[in-house]
Coordinates of C-alpha atoms in Angstrom, one line a residue:
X1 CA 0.0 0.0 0.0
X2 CA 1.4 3.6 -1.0
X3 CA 1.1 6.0 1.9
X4 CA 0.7 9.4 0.6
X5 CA 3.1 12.1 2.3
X6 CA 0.2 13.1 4.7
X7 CA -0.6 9.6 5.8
X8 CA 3.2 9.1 6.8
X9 CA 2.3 12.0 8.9
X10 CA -0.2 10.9 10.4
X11 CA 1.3 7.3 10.9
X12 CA 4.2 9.2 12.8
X13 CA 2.3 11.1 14.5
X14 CA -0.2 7.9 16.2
X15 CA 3.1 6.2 16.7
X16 CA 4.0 9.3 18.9
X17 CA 1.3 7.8 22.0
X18 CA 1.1 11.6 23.2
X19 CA 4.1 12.6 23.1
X20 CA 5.3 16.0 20.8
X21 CA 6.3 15.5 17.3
X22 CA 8.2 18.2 15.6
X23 CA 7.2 19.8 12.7
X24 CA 10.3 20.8 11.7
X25 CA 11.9 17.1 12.4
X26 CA 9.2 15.7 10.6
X27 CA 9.6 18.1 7.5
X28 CA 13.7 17.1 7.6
X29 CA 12.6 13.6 7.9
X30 CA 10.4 13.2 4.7
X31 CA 12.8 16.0 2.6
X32 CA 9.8 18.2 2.6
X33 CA 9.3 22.1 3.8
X34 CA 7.6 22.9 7.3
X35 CA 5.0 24.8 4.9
X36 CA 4.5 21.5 3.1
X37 CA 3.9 19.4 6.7
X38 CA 1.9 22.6 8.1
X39 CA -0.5 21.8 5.3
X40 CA -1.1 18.2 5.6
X41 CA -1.7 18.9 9.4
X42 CA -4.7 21.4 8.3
X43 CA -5.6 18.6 6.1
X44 CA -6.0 16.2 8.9
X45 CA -7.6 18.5 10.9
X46 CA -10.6 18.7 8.4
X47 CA -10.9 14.9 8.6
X48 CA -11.5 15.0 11.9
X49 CA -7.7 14.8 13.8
X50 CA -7.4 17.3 16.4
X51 CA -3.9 18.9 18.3
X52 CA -2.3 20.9 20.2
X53 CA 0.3 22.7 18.8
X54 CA 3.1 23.4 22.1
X55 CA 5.5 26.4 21.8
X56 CA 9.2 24.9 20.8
X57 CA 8.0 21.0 21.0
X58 CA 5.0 21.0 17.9
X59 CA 2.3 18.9 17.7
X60 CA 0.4 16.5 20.3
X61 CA -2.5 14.4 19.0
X62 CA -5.8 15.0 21.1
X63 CA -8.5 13.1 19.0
X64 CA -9.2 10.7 16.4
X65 CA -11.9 10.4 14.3
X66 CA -13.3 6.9 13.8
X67 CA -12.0 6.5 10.7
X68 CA -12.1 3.9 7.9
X69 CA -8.9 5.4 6.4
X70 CA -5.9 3.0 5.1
X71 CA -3.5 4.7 7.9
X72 CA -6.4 4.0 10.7
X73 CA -6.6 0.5 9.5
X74 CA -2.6 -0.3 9.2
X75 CA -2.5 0.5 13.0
X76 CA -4.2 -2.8 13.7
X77 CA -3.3 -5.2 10.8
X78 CA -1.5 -8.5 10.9
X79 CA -2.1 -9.8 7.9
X80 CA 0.3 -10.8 4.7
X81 CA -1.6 -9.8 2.2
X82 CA -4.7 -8.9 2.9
X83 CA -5.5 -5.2 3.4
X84 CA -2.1 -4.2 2.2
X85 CA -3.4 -2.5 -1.0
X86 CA -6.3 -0.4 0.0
X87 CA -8.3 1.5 -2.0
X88 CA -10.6 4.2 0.5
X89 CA -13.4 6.4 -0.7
X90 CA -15.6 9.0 1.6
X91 CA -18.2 8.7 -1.1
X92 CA -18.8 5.8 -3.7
X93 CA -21.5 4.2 -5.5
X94 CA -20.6 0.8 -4.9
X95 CA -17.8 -1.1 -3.4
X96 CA -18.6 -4.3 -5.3
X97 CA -18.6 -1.8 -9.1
X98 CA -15.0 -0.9 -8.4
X99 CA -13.7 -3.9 -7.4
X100 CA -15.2 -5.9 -10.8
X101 CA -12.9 -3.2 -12.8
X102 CA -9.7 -3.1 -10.5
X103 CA -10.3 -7.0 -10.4
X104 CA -9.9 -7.0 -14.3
X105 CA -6.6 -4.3 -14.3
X106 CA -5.0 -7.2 -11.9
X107 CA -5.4 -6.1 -8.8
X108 CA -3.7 -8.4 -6.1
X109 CA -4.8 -10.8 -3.8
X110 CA -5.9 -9.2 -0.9
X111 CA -7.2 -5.9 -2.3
X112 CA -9.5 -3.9 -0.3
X113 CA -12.1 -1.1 -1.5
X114 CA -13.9 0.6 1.0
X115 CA -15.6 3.3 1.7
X116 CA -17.2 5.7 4.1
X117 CA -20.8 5.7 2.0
X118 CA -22.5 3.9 -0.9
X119 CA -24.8 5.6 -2.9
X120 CA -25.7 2.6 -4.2
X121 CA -25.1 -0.2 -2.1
X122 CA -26.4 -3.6 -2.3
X123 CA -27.1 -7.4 -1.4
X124 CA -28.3 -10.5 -3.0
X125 CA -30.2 -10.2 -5.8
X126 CA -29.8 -6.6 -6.4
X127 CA -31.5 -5.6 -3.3
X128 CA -30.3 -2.2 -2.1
X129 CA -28.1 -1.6 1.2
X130 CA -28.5 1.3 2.8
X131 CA -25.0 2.7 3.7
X132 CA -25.0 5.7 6.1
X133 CA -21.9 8.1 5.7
X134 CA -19.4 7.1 8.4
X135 CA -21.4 4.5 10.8
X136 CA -20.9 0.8 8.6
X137 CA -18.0 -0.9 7.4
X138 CA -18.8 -1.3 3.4
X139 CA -16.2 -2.8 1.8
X140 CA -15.0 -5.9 -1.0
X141 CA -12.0 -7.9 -1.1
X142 CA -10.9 -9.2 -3.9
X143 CA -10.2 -12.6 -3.4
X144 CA -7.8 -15.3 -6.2
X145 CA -8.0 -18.5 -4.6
X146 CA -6.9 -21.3 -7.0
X147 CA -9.9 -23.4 -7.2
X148 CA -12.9 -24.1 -10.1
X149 CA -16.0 -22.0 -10.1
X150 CA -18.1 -25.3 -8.7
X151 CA -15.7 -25.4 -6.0
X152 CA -16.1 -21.7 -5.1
X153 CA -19.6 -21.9 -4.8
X154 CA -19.4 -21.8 -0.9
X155 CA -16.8 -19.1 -0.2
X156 CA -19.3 -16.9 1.1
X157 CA -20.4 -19.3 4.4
X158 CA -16.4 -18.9 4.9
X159 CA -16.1 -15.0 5.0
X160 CA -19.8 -15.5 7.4
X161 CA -17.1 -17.4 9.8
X162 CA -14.4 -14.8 9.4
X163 CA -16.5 -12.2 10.3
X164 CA -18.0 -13.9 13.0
X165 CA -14.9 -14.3 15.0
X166 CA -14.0 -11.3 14.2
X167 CA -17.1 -9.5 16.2
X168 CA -16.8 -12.1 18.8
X169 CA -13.3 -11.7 19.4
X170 CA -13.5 -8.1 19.6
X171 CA -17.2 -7.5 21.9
X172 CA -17.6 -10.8 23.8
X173 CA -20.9 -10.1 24.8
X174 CA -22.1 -9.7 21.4
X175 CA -23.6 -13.1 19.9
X176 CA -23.5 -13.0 16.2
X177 CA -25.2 -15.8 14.5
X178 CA -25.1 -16.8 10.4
X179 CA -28.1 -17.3 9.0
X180 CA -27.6 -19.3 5.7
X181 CA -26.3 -18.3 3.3
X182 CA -25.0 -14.7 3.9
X183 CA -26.2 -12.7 6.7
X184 CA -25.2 -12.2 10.3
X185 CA -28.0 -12.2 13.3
X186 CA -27.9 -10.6 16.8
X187 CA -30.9 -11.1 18.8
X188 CA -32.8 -11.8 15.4
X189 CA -32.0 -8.9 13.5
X190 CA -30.0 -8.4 10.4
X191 CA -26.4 -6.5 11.1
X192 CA -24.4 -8.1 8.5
X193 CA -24.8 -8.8 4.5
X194 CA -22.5 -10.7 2.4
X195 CA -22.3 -10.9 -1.1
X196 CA -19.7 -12.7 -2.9
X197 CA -19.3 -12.3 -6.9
X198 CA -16.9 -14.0 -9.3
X199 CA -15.1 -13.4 -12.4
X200 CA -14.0 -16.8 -13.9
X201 CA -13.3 -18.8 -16.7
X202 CA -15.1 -22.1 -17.5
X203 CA -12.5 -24.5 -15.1
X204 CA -10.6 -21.5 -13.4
X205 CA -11.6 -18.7 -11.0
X206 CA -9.9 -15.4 -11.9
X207 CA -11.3 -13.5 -8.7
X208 CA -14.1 -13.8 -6.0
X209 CA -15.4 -10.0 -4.9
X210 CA -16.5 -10.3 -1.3
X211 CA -19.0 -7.1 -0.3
X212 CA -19.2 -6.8 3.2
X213 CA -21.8 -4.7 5.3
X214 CA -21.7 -4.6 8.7
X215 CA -23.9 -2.0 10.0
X216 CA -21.6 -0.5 12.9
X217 CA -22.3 2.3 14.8
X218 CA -25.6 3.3 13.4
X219 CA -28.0 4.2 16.1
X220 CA -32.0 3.2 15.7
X221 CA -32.7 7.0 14.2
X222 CA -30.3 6.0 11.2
X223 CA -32.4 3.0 10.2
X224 CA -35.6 3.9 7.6
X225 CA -39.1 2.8 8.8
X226 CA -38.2 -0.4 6.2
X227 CA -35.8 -2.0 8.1
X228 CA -35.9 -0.4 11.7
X229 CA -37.5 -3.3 13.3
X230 CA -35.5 -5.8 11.5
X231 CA -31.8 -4.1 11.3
X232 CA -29.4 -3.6 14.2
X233 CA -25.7 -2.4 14.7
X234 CA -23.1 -4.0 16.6
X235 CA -23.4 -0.4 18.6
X236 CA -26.6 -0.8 19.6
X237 CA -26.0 -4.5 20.8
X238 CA -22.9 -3.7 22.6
X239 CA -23.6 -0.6 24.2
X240 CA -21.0 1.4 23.3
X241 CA -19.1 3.0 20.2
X242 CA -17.2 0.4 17.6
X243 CA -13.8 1.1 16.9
X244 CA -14.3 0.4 12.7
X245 CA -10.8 0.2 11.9
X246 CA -9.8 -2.2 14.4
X247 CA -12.9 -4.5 13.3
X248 CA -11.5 -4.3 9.4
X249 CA -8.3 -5.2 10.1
X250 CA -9.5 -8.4 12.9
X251 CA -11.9 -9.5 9.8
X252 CA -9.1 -9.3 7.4
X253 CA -7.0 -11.3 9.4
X254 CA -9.5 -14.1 10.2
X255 CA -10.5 -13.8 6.6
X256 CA -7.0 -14.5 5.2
X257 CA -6.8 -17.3 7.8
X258 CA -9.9 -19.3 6.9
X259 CA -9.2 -18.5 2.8
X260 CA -5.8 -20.6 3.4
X261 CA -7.3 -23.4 5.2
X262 CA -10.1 -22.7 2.3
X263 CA -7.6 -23.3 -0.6
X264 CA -5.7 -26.0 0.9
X265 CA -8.5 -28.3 2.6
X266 CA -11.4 -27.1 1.0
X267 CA -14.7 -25.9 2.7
X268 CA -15.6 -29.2 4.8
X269 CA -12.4 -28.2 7.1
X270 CA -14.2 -25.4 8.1
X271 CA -18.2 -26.9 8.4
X272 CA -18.2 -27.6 11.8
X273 CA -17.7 -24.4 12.7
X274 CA -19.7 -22.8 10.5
X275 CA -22.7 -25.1 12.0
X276 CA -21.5 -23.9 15.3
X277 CA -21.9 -20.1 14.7
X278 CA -25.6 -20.9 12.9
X279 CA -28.5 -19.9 14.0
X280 CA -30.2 -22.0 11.0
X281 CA -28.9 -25.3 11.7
X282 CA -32.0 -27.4 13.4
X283 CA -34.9 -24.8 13.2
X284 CA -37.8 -24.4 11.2
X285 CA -37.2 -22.7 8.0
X286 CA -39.2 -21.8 5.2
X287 CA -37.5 -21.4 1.8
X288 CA -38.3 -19.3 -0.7
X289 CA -36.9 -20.3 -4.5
X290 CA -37.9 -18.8 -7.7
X291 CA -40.2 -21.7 -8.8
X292 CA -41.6 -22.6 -5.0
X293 CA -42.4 -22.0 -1.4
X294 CA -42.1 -24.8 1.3
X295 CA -40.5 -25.4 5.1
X296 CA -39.4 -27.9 7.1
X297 CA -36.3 -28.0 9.5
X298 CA -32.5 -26.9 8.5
X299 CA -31.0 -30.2 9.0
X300 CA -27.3 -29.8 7.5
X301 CA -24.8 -28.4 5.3
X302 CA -23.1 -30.3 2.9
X303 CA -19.2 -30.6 2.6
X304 CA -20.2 -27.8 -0.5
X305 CA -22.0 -25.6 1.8
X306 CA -25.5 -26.4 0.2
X307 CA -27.8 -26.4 2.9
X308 CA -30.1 -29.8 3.2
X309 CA -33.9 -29.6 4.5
X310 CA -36.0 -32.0 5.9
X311 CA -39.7 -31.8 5.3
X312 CA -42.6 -32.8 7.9
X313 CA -43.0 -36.3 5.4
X314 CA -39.0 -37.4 5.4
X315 CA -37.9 -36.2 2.6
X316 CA -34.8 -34.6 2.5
X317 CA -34.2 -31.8 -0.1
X318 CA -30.7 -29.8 -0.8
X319 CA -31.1 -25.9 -1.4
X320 CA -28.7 -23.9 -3.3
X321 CA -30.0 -20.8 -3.5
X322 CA -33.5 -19.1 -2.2
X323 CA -34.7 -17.1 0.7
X324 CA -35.1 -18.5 4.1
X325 CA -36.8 -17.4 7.2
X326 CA -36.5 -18.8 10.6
X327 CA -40.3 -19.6 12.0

């Protein structure tokens, strides 16, 4: 990831924990003039940093914005690849648009687009997302696993498990539960949608675009009359503000975890955990296809990740795509 001249600003400046950071030694430093750093610092100030500028010693860091910005998110990152090309936006119709076309230029495993607001966010079947300026994480990373299409088929119920841990990991008290195939529950309502898209040739897949939504620090005002008493944010349910960045980089560190074991051992190394972290997994479902409505309980996932229901009469029937809801 290139860091821009005022991001290796800021980076030395977070790495300062309160203490004074020169101007002057930081202009000497990058081979820059203290007009040059006295801009970015005004710069930084519009995005929310705030300091204190001391007489002879320069400039103490007094706030932070809770930012989704590459910088905020290096802070916390332990990953190899993942999240170490960053693309950030404050405003952009759609994570998932940009990351088809920087997919196609060759953008490298691991490549994150994310912004602070979709205009035009959106789930499964086109539905739309709505993406509040500076309260979710929207983002898509693009994925290059070596594996066929068929195999991909169930990437998306391992980034569910990524971002599960992630949340748990991070707020213990929260209890996040997947709901096949692609959404994340607390207490029954929505906080989490997952869409995964591929580009691919007939036996090879080029890329996988994982858009993730987590809706973050929204409070119950933010939510339209739509989905207010079916959405919730991780805020809400843990009672106090989420640190965004941090989140990012603990996802894209579990995520690049699980997409190894993925690759190498395929999805049935990670089914039992998946079925662990389900909240659809021996309820009463009713499935919604194009063709046909029915229900019965949510008996299994296959080694694929198709999920298998058994009807009131026996029969057991595999579903690959449709709408379910939890009676």
């Amino acid at each position: 990831m290139t860091k821009s001249m005022k991001d290796e600003i800021l980076k030395r400046i977070l790495a300062s924990n309160g203490e004074a950071v020169s101007g002057q030694e930081l202009a000497d430093s990058l081979g820059v003039s203290r007009t040059a750093v006295w801009k970015h610092m005004q710069t930084l100030q519009e995005e929310g940093y705030t300091f204190e500028t001391i007489k002879k010693k320069g400039y103490v860091l007094t706030g932070v914005p809770n930012s989704l910005s590459p910088t905020q998110i290096d802070l916390f990152l332990k990953t190899e690849h993942f999240g170490r090309e960053i693309h950030y936006f404050d405003v952009v119709d759609s994570t998932q648009t940009i990351a088809h076309k920087l997919a196609q230029e060759g953008a490298p495993h691991g490549t994150v687009i994310i912004g602070e607001e979709q205009t035009a966010g959106r789930g499964r079947m086109a539905r739309a997302w709505e993406s509040v300026h500076g309260s979710g994480i929207w983002m898509t990373v693009i994925v290059r696993p070596d594996v066929t299409p068929q195999q991909a088929s169930s990437f998306t119920l391992v980034v569910a498990v990524a971002v599960t841990m992630a949340i748990k990991t991070l707020y213990q008290d929260i209890e996040p539960a997947i709901k096949w195939p692609n959404d994340l529950l607390i207490n029954g309502k929505k906080c989490t949608g997952i869409l995964t898209e591929m580009q691919a040739e007939a036996d090879l897949v080029q890329a996988l675009l994982v858009g993730i939504g987590i809706n973050a620090n929204q409070e119950t005002a933010d939510f339209s009359p739509d989905i207010a008493d079916i959405a919730t944010s991780l805020r809400l349910e843990a009672g106090e503000e989420i640190n965004r960045a941090a989140l990012v980089a603990l996802i894209l560190q579990y995520l690049e975890q699980f997409t190894e074991l993925y690759i190498e051992e395929g999805f049935a190394s990670i089914k039992t955990l998946w079925e662990q972290l389900s909240c659809t997994i021996g309820q009463r479902i009713e499935v919604t296809t194009i063709r046909e409505r029915f229900e019965g309980i949510a008996s299994g996932i296959t080694d694929d990740g198709v999920l298998q229901l058994t009807q009131d009469d026996g029969l057991v029937r595999t579903i690959y795509a449709g709408d379910i809801k939890i009676l």
